[in-house]
PDB file of C-alpha atoms in Angstrom:
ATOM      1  CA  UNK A   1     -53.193  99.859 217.096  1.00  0.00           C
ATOM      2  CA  UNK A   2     -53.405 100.103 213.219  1.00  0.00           C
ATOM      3  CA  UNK A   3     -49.649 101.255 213.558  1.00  0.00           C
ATOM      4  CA  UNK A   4     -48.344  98.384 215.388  1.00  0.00           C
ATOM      5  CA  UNK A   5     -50.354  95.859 213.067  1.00  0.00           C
ATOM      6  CA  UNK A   6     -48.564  97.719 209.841  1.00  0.00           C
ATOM      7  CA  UNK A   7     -44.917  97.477 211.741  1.00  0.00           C
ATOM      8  CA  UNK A   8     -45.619  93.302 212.298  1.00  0.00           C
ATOM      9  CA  UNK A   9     -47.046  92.864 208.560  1.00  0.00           C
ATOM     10  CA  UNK A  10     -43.865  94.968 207.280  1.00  0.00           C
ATOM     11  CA  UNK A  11     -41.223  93.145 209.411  1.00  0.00           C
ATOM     12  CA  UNK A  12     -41.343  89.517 206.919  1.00  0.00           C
ATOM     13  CA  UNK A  13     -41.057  91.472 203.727  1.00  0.00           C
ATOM     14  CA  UNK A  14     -38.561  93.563 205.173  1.00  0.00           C
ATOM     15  CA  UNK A  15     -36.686  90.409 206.145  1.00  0.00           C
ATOM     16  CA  UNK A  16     -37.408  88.410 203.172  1.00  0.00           C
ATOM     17  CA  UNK A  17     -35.583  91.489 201.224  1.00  0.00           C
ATOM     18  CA  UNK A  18     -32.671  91.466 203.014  1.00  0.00           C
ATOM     19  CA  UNK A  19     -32.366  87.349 202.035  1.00  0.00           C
ATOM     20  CA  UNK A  20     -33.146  87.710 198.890  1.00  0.00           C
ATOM     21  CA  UNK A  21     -30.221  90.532 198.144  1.00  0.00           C
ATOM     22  CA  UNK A  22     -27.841  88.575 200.256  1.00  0.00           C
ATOM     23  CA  UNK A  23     -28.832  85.853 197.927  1.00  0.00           C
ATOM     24  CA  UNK A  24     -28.661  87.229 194.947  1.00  0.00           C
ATOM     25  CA  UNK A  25     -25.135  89.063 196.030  1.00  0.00           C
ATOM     26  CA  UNK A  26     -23.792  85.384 197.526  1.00  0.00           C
ATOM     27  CA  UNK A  27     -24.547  83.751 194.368  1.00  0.00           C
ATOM     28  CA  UNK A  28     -22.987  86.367 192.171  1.00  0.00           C
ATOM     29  CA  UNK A  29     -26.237  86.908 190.239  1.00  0.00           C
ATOM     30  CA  UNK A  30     -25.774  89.515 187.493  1.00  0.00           C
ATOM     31  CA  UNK A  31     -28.870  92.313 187.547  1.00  0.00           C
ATOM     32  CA  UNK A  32     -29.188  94.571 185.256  1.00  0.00           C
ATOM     33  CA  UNK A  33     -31.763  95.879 187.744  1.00  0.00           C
ATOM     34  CA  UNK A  34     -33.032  94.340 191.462  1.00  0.00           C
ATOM     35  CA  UNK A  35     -35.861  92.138 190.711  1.00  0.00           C
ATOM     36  CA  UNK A  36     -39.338  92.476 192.500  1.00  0.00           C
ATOM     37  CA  UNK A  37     -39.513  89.343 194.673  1.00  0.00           C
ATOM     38  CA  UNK A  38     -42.321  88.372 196.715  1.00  0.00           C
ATOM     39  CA  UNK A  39     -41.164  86.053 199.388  1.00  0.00           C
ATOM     40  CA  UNK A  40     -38.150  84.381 199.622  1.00  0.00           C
ATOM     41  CA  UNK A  41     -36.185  83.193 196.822  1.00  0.00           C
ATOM     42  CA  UNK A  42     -33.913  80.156 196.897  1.00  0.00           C
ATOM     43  CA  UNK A  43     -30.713  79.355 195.051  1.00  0.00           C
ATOM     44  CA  UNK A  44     -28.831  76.101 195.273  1.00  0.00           C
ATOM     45  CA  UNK A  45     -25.660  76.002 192.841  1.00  0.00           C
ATOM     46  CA  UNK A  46     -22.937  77.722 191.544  1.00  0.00           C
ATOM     47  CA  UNK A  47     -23.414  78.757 188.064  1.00  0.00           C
ATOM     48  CA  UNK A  48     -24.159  81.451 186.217  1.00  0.00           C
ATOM     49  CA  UNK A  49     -27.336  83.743 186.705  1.00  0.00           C
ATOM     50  CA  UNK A  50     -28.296  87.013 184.492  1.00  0.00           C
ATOM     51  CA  UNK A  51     -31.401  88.715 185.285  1.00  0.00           C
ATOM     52  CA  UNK A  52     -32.843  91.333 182.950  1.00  0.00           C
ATOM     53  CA  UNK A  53     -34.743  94.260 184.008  1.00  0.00           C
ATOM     54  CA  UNK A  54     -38.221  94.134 185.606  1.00  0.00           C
ATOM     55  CA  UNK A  55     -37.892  91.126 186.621  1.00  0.00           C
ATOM     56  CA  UNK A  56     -40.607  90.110 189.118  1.00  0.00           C
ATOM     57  CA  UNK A  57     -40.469  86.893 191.093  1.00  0.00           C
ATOM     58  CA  UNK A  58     -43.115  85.106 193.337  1.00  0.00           C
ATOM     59  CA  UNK A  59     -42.001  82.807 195.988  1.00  0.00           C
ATOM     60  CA  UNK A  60     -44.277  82.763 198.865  1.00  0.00           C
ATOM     61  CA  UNK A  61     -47.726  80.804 199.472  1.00  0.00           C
ATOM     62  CA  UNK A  62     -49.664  84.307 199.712  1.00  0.00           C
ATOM     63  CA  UNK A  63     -47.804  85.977 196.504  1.00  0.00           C
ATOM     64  CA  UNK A  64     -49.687  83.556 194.642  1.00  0.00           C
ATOM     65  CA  UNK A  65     -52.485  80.417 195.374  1.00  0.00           C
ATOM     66  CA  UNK A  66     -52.000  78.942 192.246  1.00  0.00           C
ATOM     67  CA  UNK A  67     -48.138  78.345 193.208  1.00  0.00           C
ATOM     68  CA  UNK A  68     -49.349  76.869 196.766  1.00  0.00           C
ATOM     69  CA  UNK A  69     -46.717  76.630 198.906  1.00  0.00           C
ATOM     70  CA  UNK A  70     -44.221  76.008 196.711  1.00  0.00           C
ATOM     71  CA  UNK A  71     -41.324  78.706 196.314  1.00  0.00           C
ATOM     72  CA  UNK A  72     -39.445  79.571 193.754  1.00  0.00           C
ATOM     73  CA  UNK A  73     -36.028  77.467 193.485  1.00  0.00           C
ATOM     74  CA  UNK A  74     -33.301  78.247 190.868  1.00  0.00           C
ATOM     75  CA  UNK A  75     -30.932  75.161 190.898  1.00  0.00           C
ATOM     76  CA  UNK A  76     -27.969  75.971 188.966  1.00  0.00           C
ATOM     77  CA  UNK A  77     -24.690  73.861 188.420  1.00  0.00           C
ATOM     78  CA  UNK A  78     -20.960  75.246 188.092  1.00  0.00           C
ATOM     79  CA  UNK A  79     -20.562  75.652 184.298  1.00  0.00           C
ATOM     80  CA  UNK A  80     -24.602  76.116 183.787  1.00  0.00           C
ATOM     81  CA  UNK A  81     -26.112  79.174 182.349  1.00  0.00           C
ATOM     82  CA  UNK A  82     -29.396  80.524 183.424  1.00  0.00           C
ATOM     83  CA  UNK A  83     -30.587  84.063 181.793  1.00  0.00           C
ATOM     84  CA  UNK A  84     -33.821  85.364 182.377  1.00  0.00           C
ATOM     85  CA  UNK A  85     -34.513  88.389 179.720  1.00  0.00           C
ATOM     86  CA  UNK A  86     -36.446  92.014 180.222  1.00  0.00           C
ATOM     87  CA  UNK A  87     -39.905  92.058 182.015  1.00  0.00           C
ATOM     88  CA  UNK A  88     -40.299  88.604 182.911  1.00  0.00           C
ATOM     89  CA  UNK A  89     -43.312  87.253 185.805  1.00  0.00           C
ATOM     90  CA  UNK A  90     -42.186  83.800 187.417  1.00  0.00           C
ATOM     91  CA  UNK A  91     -44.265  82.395 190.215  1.00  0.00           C
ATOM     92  CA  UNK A  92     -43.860  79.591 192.453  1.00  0.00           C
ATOM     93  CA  UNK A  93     -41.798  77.320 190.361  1.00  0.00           C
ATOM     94  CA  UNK A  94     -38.323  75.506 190.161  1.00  0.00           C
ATOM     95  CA  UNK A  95     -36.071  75.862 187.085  1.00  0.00           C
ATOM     96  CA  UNK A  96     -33.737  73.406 187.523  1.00  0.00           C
ATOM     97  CA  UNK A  97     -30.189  73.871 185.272  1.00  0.00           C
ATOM     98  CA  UNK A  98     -27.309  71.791 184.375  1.00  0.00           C
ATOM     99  CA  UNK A  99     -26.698  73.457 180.782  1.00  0.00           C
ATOM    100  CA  UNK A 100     -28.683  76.286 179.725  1.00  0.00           C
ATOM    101  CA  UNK A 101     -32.338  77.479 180.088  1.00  0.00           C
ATOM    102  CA  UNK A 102     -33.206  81.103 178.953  1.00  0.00           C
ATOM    103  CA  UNK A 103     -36.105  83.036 179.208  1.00  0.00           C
ATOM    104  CA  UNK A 104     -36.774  85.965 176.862  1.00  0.00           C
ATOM    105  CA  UNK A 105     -38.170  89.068 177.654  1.00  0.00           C
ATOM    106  CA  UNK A 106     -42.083  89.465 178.820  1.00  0.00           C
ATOM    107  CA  UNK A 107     -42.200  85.614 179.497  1.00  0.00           C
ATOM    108  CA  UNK A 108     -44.838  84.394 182.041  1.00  0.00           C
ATOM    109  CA  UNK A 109     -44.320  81.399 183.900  1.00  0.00           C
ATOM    110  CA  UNK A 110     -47.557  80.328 185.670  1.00  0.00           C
ATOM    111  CA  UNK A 111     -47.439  79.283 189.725  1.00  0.00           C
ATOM    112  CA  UNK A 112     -45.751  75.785 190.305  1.00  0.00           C
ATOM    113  CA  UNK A 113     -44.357  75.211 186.382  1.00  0.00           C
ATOM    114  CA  UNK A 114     -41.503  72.869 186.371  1.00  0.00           C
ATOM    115  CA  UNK A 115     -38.508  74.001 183.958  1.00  0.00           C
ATOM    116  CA  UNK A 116     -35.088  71.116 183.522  1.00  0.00           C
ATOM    117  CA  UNK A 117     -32.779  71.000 180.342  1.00  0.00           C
ATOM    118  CA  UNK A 118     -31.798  67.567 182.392  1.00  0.00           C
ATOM    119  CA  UNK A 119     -32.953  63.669 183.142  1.00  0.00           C
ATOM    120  CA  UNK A 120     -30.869  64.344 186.653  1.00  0.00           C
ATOM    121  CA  UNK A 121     -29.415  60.691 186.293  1.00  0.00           C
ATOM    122  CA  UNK A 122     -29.143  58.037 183.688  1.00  0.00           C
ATOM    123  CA  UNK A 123     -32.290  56.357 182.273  1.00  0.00           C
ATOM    124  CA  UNK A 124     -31.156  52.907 181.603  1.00  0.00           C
ATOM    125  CA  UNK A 125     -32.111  50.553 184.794  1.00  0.00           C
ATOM    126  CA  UNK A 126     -28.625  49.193 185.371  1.00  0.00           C
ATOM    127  CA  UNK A 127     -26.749  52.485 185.095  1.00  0.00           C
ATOM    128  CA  UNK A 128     -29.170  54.347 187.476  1.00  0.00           C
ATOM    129  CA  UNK A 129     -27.607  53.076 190.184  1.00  0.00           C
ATOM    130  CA  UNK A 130     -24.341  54.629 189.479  1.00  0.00           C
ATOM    131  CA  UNK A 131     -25.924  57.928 190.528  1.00  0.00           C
ATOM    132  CA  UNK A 132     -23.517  59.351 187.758  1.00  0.00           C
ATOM    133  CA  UNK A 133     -25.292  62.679 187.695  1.00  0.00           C
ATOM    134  CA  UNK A 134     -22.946  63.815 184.690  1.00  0.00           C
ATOM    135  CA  UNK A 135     -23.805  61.064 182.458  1.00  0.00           C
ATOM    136  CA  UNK A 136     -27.419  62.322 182.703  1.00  0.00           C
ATOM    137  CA  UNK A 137     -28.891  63.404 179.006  1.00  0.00           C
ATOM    138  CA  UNK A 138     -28.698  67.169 178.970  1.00  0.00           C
ATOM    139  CA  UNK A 139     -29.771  69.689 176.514  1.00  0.00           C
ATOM    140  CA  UNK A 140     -30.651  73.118 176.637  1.00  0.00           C
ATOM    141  CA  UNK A 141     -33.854  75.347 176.618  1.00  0.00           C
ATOM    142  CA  UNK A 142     -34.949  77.997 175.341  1.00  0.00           C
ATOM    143  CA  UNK A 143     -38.594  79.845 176.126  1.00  0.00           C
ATOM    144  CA  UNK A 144     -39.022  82.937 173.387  1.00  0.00           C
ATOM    145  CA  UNK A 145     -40.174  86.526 174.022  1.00  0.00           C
ATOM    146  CA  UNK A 146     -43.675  86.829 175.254  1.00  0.00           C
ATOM    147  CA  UNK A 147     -44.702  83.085 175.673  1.00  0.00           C
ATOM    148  CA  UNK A 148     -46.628  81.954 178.012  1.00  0.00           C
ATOM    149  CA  UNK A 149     -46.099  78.593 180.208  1.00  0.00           C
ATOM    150  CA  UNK A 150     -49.455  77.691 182.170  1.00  0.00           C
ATOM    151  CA  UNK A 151     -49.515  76.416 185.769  1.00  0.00           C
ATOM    152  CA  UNK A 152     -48.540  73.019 186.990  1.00  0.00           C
ATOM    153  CA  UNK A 153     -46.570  72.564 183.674  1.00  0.00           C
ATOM    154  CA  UNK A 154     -43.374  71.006 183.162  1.00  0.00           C
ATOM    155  CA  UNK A 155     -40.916  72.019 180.451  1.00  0.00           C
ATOM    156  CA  UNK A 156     -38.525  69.153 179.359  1.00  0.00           C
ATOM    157  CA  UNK A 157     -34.642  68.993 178.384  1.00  0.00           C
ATOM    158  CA  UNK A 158     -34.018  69.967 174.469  1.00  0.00           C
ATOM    159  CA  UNK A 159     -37.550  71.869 174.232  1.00  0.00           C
ATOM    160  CA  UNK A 160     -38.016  75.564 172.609  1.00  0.00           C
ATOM    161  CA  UNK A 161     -40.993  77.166 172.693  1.00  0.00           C
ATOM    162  CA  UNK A 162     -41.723  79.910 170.534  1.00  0.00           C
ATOM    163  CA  UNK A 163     -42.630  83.903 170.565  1.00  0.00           C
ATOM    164  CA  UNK A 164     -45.786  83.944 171.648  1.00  0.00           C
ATOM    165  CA  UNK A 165     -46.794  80.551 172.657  1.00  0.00           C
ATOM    166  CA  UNK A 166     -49.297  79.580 175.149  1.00  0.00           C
ATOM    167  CA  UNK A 167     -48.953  76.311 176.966  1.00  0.00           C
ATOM    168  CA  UNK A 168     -51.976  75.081 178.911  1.00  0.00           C
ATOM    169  CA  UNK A 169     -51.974  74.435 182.701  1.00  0.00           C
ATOM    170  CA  UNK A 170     -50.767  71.311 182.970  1.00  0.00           C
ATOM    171  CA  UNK A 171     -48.877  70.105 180.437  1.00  0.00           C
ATOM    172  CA  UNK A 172     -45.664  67.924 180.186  1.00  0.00           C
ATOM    173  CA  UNK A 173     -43.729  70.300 176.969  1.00  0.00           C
ATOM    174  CA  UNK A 174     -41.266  67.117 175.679  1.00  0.00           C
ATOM    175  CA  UNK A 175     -40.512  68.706 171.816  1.00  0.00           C
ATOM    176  CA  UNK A 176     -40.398  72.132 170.296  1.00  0.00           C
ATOM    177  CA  UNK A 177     -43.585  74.721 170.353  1.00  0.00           C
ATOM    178  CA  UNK A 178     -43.792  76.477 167.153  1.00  0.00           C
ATOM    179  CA  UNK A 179     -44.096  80.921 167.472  1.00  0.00           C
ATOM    180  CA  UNK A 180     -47.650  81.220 168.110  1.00  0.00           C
ATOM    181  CA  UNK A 181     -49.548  78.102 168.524  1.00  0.00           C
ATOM    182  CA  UNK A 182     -51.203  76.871 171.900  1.00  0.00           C
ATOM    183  CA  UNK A 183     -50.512  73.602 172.825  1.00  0.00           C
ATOM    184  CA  UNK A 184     -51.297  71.350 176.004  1.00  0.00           C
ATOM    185  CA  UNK A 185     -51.674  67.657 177.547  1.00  0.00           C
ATOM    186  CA  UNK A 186     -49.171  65.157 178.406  1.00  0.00           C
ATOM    187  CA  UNK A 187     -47.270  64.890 176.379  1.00  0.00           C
ATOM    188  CA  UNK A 188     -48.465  68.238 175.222  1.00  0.00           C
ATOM    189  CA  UNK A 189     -49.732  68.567 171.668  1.00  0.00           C
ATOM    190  CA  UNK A 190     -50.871  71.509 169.355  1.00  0.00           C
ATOM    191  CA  UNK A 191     -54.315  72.383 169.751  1.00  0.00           C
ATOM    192  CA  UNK A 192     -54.557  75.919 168.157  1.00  0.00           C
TER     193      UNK A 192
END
């Protein structure tokens, strides 16, 4: 009995595997090693993805409760650049890319965190309805080594936050986090 109850837990991770290098080798993501994903990983878009080594990836309701039921989504344009450096933990969240977002190496990102570098659309009420999706304000972000983005927040366009920053659960990150400092709210402000 204990036999036949390992076989039927092993059979979704087995399957979730397969889809996730299938993925990963449909979408022409560069690894310098296969990254640890629990759960299955989505990928909409056709630009550019480099994954550094150690890379480990939550994407399932039970790899993580924070995250809920959320998995994790990389949205990438043609012409967009998404690199995620050495060592890095992402859990239950959507990075969304229409320029370029990079991670650095031992970068957490807590369960559900939001990451754009775009508006998606215009912002002006009479050119929304264009649905000119290129016209949206881009502009590209950049998360240093070892910071630390807390769940439920959501990293803006044009935003860098520094080596070794925390960000509080939370937060709505709309400027630049200096190396170091803590910071959180919305709109999140220094608070260490």
């Amino acid at each position: 009995m204990n036999l036949i109850k390992k076989l039927i837990t092993l059979i979704p991770d087995v399957r979730d595997g397969l889809c996730n290098r299938i993925t990963l080798k449909y979408r022409h993501v560069s690894c310098r090693q296969m990254p640890v994903i629990h759960g299955r990983l989505k990928i909409y878009g056709h630009g550019k993805i480099v994954l550094g080594e150690g890379v480990t990836i939550n994407s399932s309701a039970s790899s993580n409760p924070i995250g809920g039921d959320c998995r994790t989504i990389f949205s990438i344009v043609p012409g967009a650049v998404l690199t995620i450096g050495n060592r890095v933990g992402i859990s239950n969240s959507a990075i969304v890319c229409h320029n370029s977002i990079t991670l650095g190496d031992d970068v957490v990102i807590g369960g559900n965190v939001k990451i754009y570098d775009t508006d998606f659309h215009r912002l002006s009420e009479g050119c929304r309805e264009l649905d000119d999706r290129k016209a949206a304000r881009k502009g590209a972000v950049v998360i240093r080594d070892r910071a630390f983005i807390g769940a439920h927040s959501i990293v803006l366009k044009g935003v860098t936050i520094g080596e070794g920053a925390v960000i509080g659960a939370g937060s709505v990150v709309t400027k630049d986090v200096p190396a170091g400092e803590v910071w959180a709210g919305n709109p999140a402000v220094k608070i260490k």
